[in-house]
Coordinates of C-alpha atoms and ligand atoms in Angstrom, one line a residue:
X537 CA 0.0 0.0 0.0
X538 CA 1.1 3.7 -0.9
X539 CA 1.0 6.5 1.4
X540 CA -1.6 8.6 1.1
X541 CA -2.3 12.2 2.2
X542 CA -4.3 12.8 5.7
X543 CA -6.9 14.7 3.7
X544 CA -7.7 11.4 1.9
X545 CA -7.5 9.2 4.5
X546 CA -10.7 11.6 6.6
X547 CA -12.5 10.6 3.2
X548 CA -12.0 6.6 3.8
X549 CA -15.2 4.8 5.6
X550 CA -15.2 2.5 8.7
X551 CA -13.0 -0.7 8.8
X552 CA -10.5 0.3 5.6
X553 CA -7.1 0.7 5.9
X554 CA -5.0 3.6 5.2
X555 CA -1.5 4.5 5.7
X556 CA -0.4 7.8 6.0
X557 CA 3.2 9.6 7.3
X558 CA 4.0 13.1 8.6
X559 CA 5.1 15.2 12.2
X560 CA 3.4 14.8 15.9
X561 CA 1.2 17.6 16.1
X562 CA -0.4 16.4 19.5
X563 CA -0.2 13.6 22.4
X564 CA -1.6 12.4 25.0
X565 CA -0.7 9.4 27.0
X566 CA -2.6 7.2 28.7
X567 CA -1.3 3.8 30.5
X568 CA -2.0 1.4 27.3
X569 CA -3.2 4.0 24.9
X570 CA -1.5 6.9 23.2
X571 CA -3.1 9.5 21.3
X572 CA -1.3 11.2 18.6
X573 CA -2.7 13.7 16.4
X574 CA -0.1 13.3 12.9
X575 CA -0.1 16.6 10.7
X576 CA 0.5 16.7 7.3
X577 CA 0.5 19.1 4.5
X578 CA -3.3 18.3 3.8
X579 CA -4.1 18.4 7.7
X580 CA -4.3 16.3 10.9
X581 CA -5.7 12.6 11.8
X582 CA -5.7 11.4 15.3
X583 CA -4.5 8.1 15.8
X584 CA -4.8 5.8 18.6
X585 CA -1.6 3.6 19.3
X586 CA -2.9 0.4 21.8
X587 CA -0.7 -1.4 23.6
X588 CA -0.9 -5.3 22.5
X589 CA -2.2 -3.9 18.7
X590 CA 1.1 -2.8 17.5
X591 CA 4.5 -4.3 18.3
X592 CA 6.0 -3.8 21.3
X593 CA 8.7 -1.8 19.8
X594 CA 6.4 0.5 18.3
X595 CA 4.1 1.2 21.2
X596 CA 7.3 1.9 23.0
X597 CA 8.8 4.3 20.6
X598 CA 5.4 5.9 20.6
X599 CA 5.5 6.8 23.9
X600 CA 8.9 8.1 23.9
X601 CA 8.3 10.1 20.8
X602 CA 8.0 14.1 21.6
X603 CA 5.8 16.6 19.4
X604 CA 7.5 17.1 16.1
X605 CA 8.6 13.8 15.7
X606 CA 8.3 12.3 12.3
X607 CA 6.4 9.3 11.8
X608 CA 4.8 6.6 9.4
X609 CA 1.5 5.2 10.5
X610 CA -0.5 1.8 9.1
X611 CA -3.8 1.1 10.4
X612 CA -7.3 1.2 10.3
X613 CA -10.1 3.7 9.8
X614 CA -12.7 4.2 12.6
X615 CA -15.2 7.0 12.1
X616 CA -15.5 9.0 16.0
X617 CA -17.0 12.1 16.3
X618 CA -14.7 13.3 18.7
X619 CA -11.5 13.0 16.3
X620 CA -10.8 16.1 14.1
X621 CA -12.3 15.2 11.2
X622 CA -14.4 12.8 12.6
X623 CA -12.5 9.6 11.4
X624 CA -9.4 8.2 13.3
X625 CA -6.8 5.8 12.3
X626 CA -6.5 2.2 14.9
X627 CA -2.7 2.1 14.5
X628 CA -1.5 -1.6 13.2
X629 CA 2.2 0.4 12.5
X630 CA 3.8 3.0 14.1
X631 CA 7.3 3.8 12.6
X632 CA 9.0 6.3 14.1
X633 CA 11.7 8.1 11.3
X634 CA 13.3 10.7 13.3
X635 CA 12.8 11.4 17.3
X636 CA 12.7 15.1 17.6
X637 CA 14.5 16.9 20.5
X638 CA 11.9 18.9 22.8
X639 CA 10.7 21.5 20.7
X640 CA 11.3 24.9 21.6
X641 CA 8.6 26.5 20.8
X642 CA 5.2 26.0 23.3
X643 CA 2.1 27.7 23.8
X644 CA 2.6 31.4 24.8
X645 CA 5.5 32.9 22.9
X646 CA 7.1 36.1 22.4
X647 CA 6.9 37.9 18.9
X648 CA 10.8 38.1 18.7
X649 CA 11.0 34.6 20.0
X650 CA 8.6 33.3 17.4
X651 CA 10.9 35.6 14.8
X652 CA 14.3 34.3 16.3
X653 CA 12.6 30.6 15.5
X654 CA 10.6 31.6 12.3
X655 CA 12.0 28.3 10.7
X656 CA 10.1 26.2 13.0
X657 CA 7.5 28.7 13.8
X658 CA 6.2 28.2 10.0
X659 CA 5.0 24.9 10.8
X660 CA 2.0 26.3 12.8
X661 CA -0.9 26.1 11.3
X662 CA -1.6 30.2 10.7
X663 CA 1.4 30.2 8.6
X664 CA 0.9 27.1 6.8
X665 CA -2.8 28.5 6.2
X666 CA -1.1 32.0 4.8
X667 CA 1.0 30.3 2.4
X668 CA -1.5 28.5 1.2
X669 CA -3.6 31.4 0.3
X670 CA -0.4 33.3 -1.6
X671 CA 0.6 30.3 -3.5
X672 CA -3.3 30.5 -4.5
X673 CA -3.8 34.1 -5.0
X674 CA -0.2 33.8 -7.1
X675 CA -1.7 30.9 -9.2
X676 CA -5.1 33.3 -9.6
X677 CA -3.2 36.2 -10.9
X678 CA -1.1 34.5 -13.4
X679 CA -4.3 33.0 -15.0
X680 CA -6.0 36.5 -14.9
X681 CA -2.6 38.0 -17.1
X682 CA -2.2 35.0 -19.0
X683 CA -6.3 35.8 -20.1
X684 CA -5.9 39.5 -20.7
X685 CA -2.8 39.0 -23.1
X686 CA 0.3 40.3 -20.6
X687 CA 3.8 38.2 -21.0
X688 CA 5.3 37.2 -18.1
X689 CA 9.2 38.8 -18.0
X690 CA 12.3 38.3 -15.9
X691 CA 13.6 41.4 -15.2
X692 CA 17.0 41.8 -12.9
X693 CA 16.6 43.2 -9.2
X694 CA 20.5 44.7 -9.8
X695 CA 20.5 48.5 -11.2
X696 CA 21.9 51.9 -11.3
X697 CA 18.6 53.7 -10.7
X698 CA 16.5 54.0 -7.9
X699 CA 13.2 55.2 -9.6
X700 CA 10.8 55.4 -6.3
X701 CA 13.9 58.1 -4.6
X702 CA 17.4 57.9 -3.1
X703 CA 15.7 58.1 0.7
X704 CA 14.7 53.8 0.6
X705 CA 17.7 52.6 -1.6
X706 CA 20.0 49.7 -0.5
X707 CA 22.9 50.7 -2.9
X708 CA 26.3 47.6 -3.0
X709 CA 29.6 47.7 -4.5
X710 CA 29.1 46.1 -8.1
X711 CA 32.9 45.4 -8.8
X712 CA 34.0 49.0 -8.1
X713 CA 30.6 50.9 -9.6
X714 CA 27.8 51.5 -7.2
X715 CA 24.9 49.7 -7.7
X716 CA 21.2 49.6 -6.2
X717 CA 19.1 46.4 -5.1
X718 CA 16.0 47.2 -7.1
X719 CA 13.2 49.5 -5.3
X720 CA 11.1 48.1 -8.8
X721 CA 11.1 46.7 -11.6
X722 CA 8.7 49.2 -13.4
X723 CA 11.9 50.8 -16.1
X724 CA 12.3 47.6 -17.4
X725 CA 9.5 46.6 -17.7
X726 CA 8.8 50.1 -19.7
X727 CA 11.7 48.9 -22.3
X728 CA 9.8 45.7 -22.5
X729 CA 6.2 47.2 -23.7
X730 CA 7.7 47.9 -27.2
X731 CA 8.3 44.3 -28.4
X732 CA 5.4 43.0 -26.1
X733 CA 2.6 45.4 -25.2
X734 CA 2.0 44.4 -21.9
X735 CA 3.6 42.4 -19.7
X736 CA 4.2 41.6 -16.2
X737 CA 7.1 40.2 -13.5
X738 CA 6.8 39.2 -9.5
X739 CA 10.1 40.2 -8.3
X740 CA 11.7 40.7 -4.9
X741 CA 11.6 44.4 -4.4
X742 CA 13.9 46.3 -1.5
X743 CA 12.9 49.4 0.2
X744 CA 15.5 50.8 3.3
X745 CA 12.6 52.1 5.3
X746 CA 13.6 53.2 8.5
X747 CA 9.9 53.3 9.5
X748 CA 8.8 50.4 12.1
X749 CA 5.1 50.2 11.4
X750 CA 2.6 46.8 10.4
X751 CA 2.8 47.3 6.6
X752 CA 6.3 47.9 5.8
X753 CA 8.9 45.2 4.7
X754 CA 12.5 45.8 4.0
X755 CA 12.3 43.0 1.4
X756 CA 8.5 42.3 -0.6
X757 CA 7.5 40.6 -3.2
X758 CA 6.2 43.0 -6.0
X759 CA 4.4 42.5 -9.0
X760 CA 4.2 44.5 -11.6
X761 CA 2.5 45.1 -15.3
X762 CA 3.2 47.8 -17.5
X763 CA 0.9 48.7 -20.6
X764 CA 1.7 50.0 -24.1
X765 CA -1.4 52.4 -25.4
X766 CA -3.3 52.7 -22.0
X767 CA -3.9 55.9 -20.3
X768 CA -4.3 56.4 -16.5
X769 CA -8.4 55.3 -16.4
X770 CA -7.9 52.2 -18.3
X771 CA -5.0 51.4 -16.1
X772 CA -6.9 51.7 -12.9
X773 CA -10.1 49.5 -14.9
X774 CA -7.3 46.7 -15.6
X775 CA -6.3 47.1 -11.5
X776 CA -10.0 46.7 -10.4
X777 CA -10.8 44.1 -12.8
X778 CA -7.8 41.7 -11.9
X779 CA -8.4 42.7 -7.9
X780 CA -11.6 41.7 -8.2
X781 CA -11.1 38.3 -10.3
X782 CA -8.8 36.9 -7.7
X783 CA -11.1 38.2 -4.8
X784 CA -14.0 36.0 -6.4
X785 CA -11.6 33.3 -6.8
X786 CA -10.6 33.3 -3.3
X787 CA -13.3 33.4 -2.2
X788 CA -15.1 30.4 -3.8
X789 CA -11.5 28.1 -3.7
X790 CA -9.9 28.8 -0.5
X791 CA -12.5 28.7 1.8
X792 CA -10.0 26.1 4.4
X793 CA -7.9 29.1 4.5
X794 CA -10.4 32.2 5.0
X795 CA -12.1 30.5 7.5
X796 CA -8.9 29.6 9.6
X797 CA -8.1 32.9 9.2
X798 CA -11.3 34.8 10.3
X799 CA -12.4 36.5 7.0
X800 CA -15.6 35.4 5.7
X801 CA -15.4 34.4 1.7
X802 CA -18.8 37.0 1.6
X803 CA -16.8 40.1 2.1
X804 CA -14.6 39.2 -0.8
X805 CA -17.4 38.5 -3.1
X806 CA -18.4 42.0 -2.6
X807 CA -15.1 43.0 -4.1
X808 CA -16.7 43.9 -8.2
X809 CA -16.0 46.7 -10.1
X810 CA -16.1 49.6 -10.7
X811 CA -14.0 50.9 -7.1
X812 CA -14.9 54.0 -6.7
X813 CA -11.8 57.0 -7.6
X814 CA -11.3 59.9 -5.1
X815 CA -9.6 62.9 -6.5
X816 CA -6.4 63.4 -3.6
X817 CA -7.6 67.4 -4.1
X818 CA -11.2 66.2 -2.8
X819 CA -9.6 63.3 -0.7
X820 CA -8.2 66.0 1.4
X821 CA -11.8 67.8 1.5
X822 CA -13.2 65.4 3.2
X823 CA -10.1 64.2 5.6
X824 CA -10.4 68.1 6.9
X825 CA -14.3 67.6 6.9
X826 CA -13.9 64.8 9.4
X827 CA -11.2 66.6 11.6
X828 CA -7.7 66.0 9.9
X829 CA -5.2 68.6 10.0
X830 CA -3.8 68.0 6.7
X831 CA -3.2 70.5 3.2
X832 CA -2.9 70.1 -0.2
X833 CA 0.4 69.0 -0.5
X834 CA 0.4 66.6 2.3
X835 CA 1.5 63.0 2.2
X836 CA -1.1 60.2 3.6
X837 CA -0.5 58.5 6.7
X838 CA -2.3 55.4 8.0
X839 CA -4.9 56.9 9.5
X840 CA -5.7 59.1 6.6
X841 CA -6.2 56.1 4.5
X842 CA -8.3 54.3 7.2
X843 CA -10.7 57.4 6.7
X844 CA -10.8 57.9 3.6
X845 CA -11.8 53.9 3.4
X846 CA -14.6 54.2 5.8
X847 CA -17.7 52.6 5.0
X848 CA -16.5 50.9 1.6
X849 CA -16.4 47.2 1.2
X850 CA -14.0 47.4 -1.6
X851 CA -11.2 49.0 -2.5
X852 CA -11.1 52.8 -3.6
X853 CA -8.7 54.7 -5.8
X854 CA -7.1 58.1 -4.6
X855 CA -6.1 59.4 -8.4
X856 CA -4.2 62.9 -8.8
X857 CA -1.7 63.3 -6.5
X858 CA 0.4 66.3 -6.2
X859 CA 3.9 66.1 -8.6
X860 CA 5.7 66.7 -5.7
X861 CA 5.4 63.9 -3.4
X862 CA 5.2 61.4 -6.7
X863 CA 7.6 59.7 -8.3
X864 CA 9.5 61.6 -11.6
X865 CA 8.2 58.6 -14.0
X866 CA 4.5 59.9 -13.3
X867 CA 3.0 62.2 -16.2
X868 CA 2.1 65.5 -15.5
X869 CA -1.7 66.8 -15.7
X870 CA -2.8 69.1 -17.7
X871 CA -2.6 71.7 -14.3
X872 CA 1.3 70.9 -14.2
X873 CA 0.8 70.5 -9.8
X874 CA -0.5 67.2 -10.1
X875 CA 0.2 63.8 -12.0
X876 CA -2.0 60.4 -13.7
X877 CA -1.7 58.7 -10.8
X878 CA -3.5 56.2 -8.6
X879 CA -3.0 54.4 -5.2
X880 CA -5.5 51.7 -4.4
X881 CA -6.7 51.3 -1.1
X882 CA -8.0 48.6 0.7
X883 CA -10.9 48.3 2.6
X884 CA -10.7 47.9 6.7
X885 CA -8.0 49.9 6.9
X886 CA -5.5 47.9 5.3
X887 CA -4.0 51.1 3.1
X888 CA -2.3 51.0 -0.1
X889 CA -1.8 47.9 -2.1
X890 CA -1.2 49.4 -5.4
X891 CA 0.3 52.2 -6.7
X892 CA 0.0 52.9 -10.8
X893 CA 0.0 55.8 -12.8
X894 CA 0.2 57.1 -16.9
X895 CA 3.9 57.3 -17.7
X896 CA 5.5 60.5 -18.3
X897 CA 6.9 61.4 -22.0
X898 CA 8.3 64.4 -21.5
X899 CA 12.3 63.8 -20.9
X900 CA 13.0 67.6 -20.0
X901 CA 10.2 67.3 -17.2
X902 CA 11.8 64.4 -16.6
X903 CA 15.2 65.7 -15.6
X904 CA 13.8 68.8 -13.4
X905 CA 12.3 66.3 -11.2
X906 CA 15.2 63.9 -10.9
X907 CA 17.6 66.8 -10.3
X908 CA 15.4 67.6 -7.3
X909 CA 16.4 64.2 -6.1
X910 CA 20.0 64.6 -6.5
X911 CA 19.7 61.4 -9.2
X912 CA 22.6 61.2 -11.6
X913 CA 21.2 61.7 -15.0
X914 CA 23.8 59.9 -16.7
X915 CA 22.5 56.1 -15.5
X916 CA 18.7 57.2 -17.0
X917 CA 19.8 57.8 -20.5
X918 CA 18.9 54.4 -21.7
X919 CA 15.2 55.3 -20.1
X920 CA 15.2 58.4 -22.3
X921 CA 16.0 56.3 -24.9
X922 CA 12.4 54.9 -24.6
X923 CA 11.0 58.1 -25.5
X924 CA 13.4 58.7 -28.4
X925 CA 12.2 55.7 -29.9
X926 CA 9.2 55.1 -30.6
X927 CA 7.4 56.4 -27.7
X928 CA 3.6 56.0 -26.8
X929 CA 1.4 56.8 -24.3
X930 CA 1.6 53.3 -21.5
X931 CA 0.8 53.2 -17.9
X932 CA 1.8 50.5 -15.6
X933 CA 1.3 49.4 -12.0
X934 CA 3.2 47.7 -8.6
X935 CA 1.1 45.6 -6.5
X936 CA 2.4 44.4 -2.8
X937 CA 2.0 40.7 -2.4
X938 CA 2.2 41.3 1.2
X939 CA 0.1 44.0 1.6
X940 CA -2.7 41.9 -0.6
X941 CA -2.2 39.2 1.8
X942 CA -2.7 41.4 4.7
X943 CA -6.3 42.1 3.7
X944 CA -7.8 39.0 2.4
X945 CA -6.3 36.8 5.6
X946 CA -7.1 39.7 7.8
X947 CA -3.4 39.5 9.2
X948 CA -2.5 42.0 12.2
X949 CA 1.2 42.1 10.8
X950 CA 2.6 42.2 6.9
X951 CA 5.4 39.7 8.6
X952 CA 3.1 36.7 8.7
X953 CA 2.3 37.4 4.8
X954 CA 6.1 35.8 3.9
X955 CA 8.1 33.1 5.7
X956 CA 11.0 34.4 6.5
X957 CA 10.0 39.0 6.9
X958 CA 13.1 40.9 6.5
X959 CA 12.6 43.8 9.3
X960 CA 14.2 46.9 10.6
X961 CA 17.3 44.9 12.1
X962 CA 16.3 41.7 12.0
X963 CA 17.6 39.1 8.5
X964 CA 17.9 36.2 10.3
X965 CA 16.9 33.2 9.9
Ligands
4AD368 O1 3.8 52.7 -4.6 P1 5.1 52.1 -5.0 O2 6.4 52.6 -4.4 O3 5.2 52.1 -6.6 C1 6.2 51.6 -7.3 O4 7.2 51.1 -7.0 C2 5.9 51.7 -8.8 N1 7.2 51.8 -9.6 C3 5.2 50.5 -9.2 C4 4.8 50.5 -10.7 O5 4.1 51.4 -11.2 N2 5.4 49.5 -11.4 O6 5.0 50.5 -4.6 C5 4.0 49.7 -5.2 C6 3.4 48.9 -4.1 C7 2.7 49.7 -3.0 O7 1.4 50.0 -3.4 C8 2.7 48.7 -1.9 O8 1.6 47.7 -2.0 C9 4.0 47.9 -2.1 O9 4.4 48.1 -3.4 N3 5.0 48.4 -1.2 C10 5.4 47.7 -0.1 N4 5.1 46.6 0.5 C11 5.7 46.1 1.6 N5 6.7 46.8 2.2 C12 7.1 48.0 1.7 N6 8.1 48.7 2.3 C13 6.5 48.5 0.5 N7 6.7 49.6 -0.3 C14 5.8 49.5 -1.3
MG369 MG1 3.0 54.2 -3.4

């Protein structure tokens, strides 16, 4: 007989045997029974070890064997109520592979503890559940590009510009030249729109924020599309329409996972476009209407964008923001103070997940603002080279996986949306 995975063996009826393998997740002793609850990928089966049913041996190494423990089990199916799943397995075999030490981590933990031991902390069961639903919401996406006509590209995460600002940029010696870990991937993928129209990469993206706070990470995973012949509204339509697809798919194929996690798949099939768009000039209207101090001019803080999100059960756009506070890539509106641009926001509070806007065309307008950020011109002439030949109109976007995460599992912390977070100080494990 194969092995077979937990989550088939809860399918199997009274009396038929299965045979599964995997770590101890629970025990409890008695003075000739043991329970031991097995976990696998697919979930957990209690099984009942009986002294006098398995070999000596193994009803001996049974009892010795401490959580974590790996283990192969033979038996047969009973169907109990009480068991998770309500089946359990009547051990006939009980092999123990590997006797684990006493496992450091217990019940009540510290957050840095359960950092300092992230590689064992991922086998709990929130974690497991998380990375489920990315792996999902990853496999969601793709099929949404691959059905709107964007090619996947591998762009490089080493480069001499740091598009979003010198403030966040990790820069490295690159055999004598200075060189940047990449803040995005969004000016390659602008060189790549002219052979393929649109396309799109997931790439590790590195941000020096000196910040502490629940949505930042040092490292994330961003990905990113970028659209020949699309203007800022059409940009934001493609945003809301792939948002929404992989909010309807989540919440019809990952049900396990939302409801370990607290969110209830209804709130995500609320999640259909059109999301409404806020002006930032009116945005700030009605954050002073409810009691902000804040002018035009002003960059958003959390609580801004918890307000501004109130009452909504799906994301909003903020479009327009002022030149200044934006990124020199972004094209300037017709009132030269503000740019194409839009920030989606979640709902609950959960702030920006994407930021997009039209692409500026204008290489002298270009250079004013990059000047203002003490960039070295020199290292973007092959991005002015995009405009010299052949330019169009495109507009592109960078979505946070993490941030994504953070709202449809409800997480407290963007840490526990990626196995191993890289923090203010902390890269280790
Ligand atoms: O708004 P940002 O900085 O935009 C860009 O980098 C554009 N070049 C993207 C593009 O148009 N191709 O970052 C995009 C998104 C944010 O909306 C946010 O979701 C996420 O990246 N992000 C972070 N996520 C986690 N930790 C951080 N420190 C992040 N900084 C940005
Ligand atoms: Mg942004």
């Amino acid at each position: 007989m194969e092995f077979e995975k937990i989550r088939d063996a809860l399918k199997k009826g009274e009396g038929e045997k299965a045979k599964i393998r995997g770590w101890i997740y629970r025990k409890r002793k008695g003075g000739k029974i043991i329970f031991v609850v097995v976990r696998d990928s697919t979930g957990i089966i209690q099984v009942i070890v009986e002294k006098g049913k398995v070999a000596e041996e193994d009803f001996k190494n049974a009892k010795k064997a401490l959580i974590e423990s790996s283990v192969e089990v033979e038996g047969i199916i009973h169907e109990d109520e009480r068991a998770p799943g309500g089946r359990e397995i009547h051990a006939t075999k009980f092999n123990v592979i590997s006797f684990a030490e006493e496992f450091p981590i217990t019940e009540y933990q510290s957050v840095e503890f359960l950092l300092d031991n992230r590689h064992l902390w991922l086998r709990s069961r929130k974690l497991t559940e998380v990375m489920k639903l990315k792996a999902k919401v990853l496999k969601f996406i793709r099929e949404w590009f691959d059905e709107n006509e964007f090619w996947e590209v591998t762009p490089s995460v080493i480069t001499m510009n740091a598009a979003e600002g010198g403030a966040t940029v990790f820069s490295f010696d690159y055999f004598g030249q200075k060189a940047y870990l990449s803040q995005t991937a969004q000016m390659y993928l602008e060189a790549l729109i002219f052979s393929l129209e649109r396309v799109w990469s997931l790439t590790p993206s590195f941000r020096a924020e000196k910040s502490r706070t629940r949505r930042h990470l040092i490292e994330y995973w961003h990905l990113e599309a970028e659209e020949a012949w699309v203007r800022n509204e059409e940009n934001m339509k493609l945003q809301e329409e792939m948002i929404s697809y992989v909010c309807q798919k989540v919440a019809k194929e990952c049900k396990e996972q939302l409801e370990f996690l607290g969110r209830d798949p209804k709130d995500l099939m609320a999640v259909e476009p059109p999301f409404k768009r806020i002006k930032y000039k009116d945005a700030i209207k009605i954050l002073q209407e409810k009691g902000f101090d804040i002018q035009w001019g002003d960059d958003f803080g959390a609580p801004h964008e918890k307000a501004l999100v109130e009452g909504e059960d799906k994301p909003i756009f903020v479009t327009h923001f002022p030149a200044e506070s934006k990124a020199f890539y972004m094209k300037l509106s017709p009132d030269k103070k503000s740019v194409e641009c839009a920030d989606m926001l979640a709902p609950e509070g959960y702030g920006e997940i994407i930021g997009g806007s039209e692409r500026e065309e204008d290489i002298e307008s270009m250079i004013e603002r990059l000047k203002k950020d003490g960039a070295n011109i020199e290292n973007y002439q092959w991005y002015f080279d995009l405009r010299r030949y052949g330019s169009v109109p495109h507009s592109g976007f960078g979505l946070g996986m993490e941030r994504l995460i953070c709202w449809l599992a409800k997480l407290e912390h963007i840490r526990d949306a990626t196995p191993f977070p890289r923090l203010l100080r902390r890269a280790y494990p």
